[in-house]
Tab-separated table of C-alpha atoms in Angstrom:
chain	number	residue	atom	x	y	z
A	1	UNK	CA	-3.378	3.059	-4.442
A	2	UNK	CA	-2.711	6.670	-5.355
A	3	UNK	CA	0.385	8.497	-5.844
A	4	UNK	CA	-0.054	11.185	-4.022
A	5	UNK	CA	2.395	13.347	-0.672
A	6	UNK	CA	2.192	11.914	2.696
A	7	UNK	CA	0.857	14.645	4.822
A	8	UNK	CA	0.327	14.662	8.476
A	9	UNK	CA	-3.465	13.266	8.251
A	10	UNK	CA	-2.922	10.360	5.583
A	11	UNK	CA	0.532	9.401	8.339
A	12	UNK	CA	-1.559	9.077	11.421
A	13	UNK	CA	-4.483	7.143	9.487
A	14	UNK	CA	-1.783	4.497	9.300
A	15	UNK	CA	-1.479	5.044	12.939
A	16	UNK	CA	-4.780	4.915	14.064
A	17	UNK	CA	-5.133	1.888	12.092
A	18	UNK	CA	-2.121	0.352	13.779
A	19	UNK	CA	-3.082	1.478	17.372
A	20	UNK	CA	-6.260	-0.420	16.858
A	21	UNK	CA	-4.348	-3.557	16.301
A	22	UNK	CA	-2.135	-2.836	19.331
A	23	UNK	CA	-4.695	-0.990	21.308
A	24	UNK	CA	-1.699	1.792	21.797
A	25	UNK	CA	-1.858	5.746	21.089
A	26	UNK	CA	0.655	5.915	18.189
A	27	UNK	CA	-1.715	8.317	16.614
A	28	UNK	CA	-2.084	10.924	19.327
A	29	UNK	CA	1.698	11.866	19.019
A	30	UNK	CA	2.553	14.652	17.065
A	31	UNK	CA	4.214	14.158	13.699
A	32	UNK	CA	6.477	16.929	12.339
A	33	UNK	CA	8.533	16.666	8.879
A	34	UNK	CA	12.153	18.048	8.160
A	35	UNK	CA	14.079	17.771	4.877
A	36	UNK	CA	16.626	15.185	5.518
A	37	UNK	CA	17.966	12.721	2.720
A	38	UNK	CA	19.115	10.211	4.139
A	39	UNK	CA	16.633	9.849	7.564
A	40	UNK	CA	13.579	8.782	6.270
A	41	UNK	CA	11.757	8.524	9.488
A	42	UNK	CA	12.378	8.484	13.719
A	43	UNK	CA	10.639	7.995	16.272
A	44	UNK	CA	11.630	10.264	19.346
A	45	UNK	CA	11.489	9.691	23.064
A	46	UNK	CA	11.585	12.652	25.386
A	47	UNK	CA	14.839	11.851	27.115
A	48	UNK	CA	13.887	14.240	30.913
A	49	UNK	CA	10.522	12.388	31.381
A	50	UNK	CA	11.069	8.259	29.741
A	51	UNK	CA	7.746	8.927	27.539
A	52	UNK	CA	7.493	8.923	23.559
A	53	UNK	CA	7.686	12.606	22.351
A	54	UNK	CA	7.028	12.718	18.575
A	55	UNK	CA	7.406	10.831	14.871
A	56	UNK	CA	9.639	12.431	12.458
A	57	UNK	CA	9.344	12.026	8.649
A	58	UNK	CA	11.584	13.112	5.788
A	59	UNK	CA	9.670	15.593	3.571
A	60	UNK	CA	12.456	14.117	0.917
A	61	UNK	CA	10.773	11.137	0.371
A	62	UNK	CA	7.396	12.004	2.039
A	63	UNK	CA	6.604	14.786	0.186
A	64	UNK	CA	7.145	12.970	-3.219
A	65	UNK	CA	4.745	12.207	-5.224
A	66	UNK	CA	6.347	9.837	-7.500
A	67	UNK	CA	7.561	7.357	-3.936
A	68	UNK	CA	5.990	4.552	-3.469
A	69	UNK	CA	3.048	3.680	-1.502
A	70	UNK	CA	4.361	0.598	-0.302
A	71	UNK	CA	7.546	2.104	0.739
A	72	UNK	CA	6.178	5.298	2.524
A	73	UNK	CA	3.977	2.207	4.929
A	74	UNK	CA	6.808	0.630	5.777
A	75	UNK	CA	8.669	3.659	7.011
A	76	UNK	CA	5.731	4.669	8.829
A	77	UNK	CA	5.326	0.989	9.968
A	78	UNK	CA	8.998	1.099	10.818
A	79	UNK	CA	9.039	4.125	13.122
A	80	UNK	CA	5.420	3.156	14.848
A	81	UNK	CA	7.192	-0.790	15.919
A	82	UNK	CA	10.071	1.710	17.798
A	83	UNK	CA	6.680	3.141	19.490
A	84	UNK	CA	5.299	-0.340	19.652
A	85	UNK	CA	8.355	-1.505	21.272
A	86	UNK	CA	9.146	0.958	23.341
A	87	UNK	CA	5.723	0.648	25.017
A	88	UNK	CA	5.675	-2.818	25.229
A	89	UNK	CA	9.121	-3.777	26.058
A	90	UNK	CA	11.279	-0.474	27.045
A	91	UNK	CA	13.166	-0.909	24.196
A	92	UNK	CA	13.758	1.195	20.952
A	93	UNK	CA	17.082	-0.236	18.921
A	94	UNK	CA	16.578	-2.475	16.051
A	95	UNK	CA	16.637	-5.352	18.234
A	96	UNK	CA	14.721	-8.837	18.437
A	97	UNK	CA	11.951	-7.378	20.336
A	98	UNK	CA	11.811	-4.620	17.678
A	99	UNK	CA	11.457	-6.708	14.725
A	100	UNK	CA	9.023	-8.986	16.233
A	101	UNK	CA	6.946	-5.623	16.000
A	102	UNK	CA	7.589	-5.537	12.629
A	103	UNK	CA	6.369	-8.395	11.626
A	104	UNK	CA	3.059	-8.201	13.898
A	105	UNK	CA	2.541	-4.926	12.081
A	106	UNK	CA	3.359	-5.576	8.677
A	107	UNK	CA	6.695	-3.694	8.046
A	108	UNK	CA	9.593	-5.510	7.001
A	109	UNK	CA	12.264	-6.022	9.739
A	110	UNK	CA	15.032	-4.392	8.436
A	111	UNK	CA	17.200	-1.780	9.553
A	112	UNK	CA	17.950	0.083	6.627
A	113	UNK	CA	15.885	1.746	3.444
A	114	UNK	CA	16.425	-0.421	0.735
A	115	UNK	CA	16.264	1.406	-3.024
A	116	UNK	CA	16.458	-2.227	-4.750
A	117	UNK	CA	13.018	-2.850	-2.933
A	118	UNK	CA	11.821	0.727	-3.853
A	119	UNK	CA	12.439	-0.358	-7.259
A	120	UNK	CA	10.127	-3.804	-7.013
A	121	UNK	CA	7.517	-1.811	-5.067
A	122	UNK	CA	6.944	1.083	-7.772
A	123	UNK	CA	7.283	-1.845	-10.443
A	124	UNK	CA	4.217	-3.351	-8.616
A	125	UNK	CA	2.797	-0.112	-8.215
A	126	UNK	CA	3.169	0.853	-11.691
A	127	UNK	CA	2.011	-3.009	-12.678
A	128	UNK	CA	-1.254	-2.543	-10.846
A	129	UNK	CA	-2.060	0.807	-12.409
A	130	UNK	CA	-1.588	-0.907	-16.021
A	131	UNK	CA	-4.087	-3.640	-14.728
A	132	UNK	CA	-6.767	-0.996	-12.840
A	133	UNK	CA	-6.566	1.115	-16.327
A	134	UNK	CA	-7.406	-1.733	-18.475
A	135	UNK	CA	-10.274	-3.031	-16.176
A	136	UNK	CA	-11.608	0.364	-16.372
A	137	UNK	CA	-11.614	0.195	-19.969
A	138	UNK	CA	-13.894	-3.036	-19.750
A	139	UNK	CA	-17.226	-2.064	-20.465
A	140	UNK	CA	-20.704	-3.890	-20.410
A	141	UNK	CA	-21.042	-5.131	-23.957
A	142	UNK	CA	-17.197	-5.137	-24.750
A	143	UNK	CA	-16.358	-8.753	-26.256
A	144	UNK	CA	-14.187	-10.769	-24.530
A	145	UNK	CA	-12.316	-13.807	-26.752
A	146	UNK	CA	-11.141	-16.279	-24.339
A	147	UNK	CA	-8.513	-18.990	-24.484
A	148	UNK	CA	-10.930	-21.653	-23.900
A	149	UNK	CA	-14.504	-20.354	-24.675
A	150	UNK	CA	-13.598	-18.451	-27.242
A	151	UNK	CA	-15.902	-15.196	-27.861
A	152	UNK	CA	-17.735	-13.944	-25.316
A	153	UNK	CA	-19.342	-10.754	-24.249
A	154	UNK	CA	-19.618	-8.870	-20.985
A	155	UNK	CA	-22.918	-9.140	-19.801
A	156	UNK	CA	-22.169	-7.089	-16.492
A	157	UNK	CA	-19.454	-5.983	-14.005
A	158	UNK	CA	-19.443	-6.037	-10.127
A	159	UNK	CA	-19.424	-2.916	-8.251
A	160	UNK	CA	-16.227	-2.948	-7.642
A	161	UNK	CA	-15.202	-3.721	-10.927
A	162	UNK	CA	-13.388	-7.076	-10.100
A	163	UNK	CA	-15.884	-9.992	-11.469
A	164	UNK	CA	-16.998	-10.007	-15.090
A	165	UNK	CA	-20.001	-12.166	-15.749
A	166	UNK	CA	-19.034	-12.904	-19.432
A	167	UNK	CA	-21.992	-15.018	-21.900
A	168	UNK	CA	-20.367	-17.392	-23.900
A	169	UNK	CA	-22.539	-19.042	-26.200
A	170	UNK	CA	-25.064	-18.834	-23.755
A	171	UNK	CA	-23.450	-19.615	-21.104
A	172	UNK	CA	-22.825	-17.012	-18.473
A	173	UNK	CA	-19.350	-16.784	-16.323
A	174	UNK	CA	-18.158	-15.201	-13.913
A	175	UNK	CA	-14.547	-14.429	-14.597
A	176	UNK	CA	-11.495	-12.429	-12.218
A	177	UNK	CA	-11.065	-9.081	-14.256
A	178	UNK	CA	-7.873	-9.325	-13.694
A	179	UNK	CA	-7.244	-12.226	-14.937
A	180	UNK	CA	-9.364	-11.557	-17.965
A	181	UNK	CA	-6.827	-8.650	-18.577
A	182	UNK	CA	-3.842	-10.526	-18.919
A	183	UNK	CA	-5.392	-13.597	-20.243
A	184	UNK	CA	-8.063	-12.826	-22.661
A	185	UNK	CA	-8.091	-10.197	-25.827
A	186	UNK	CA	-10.318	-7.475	-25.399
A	187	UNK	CA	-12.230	-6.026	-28.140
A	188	UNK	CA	-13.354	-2.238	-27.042
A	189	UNK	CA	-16.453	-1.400	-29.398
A	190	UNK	CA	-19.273	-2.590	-27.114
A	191	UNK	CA	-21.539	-5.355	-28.949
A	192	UNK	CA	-25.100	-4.240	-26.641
């Protein structure tokens, strides 16, 4: 997860990712960006020849930083089942057919931008960042005092940072970091 704009590239990784789900060409459309506030996304459909012509963003909401990731994938999620539907059943409206796209894609089936959900998607966000920082601050050798074990002390970390094998009283655990982050107290002077 990282807080960062929504350019062209990091847009139609999403797409290749989805056109290997629906075995379509999402991602060989071009993708241009305007400044509109309240048109977060289109998808357009060149209206001479019947065929898809291009997905529009919002550089309003793409472009900042401080959106959330969760809400810039379901826009982009959002425009690409209009593609998805389109291709599949002639259709592009916020029908039926489009919101059974939705949900085989993973965006939510709504018609509208919703700030309320903004606002529980950057509270995750933010939630997950508190819980990443403080498993970063986990070190081999930090003690670990445990509900139910009592003291313990990290003995080592997985790879990716997610299981703690934690020796208490000579007897080794293997323990969800995150879990030990909002669950255990966490002394940071390593013991080793």
């Amino acid at each position: 997860m990282s807080n960062k704009v929504w350019d062209e590239e990091r847009i139609r990784e999403e797409f290749k990712r989805l056109d290997s789900m629906t075995g379509l060409h999402g991602a060989d459309l071009p993708i241009t960006f305007g400044k509109a506030k309240h048109t977060l996304g289109c998808f357009y459909i060149d209206t001479i020849n019947k065929k898809p012509k291009k997905f529009h963003f919002s550089l309003f909401y793409f472009g900042n930083p401080e959106w959330s990731e969760a809400s810039a994938l379901d826009v982009i999620r959002h425009e690409y089942a209009h593609y998805m539907d389109y291709m599949f059943n002639g259709s592009s409206s916020h029908g039926a057919s489009w919101k059974a796209c939705c949900r085989k894609i993973g965006a939510l089936p709504s018609r509208l931008y919703n700030p309320k959900v903004e606002e529980i998607n950057l509270h995750m966000e933010n939630k997950q960042k508190e819980i990443d920082s403080q498993i970063e601050s986990i070190k081999q050798g930090s003690m670990v005092i445990h509900p139910t074990y009592g003291i313990g002390i990290v003995n080592s970390i997985s790879d990716d940072k997610r299981k703690l094998y934690i020796n208490f009283n000579n007897e080794m655990r293997c323990l969800s970091a995150p879990w030990v982050t909002e669950h255990c107290q966490i002394v940071k002077k390593n013991i080793l």
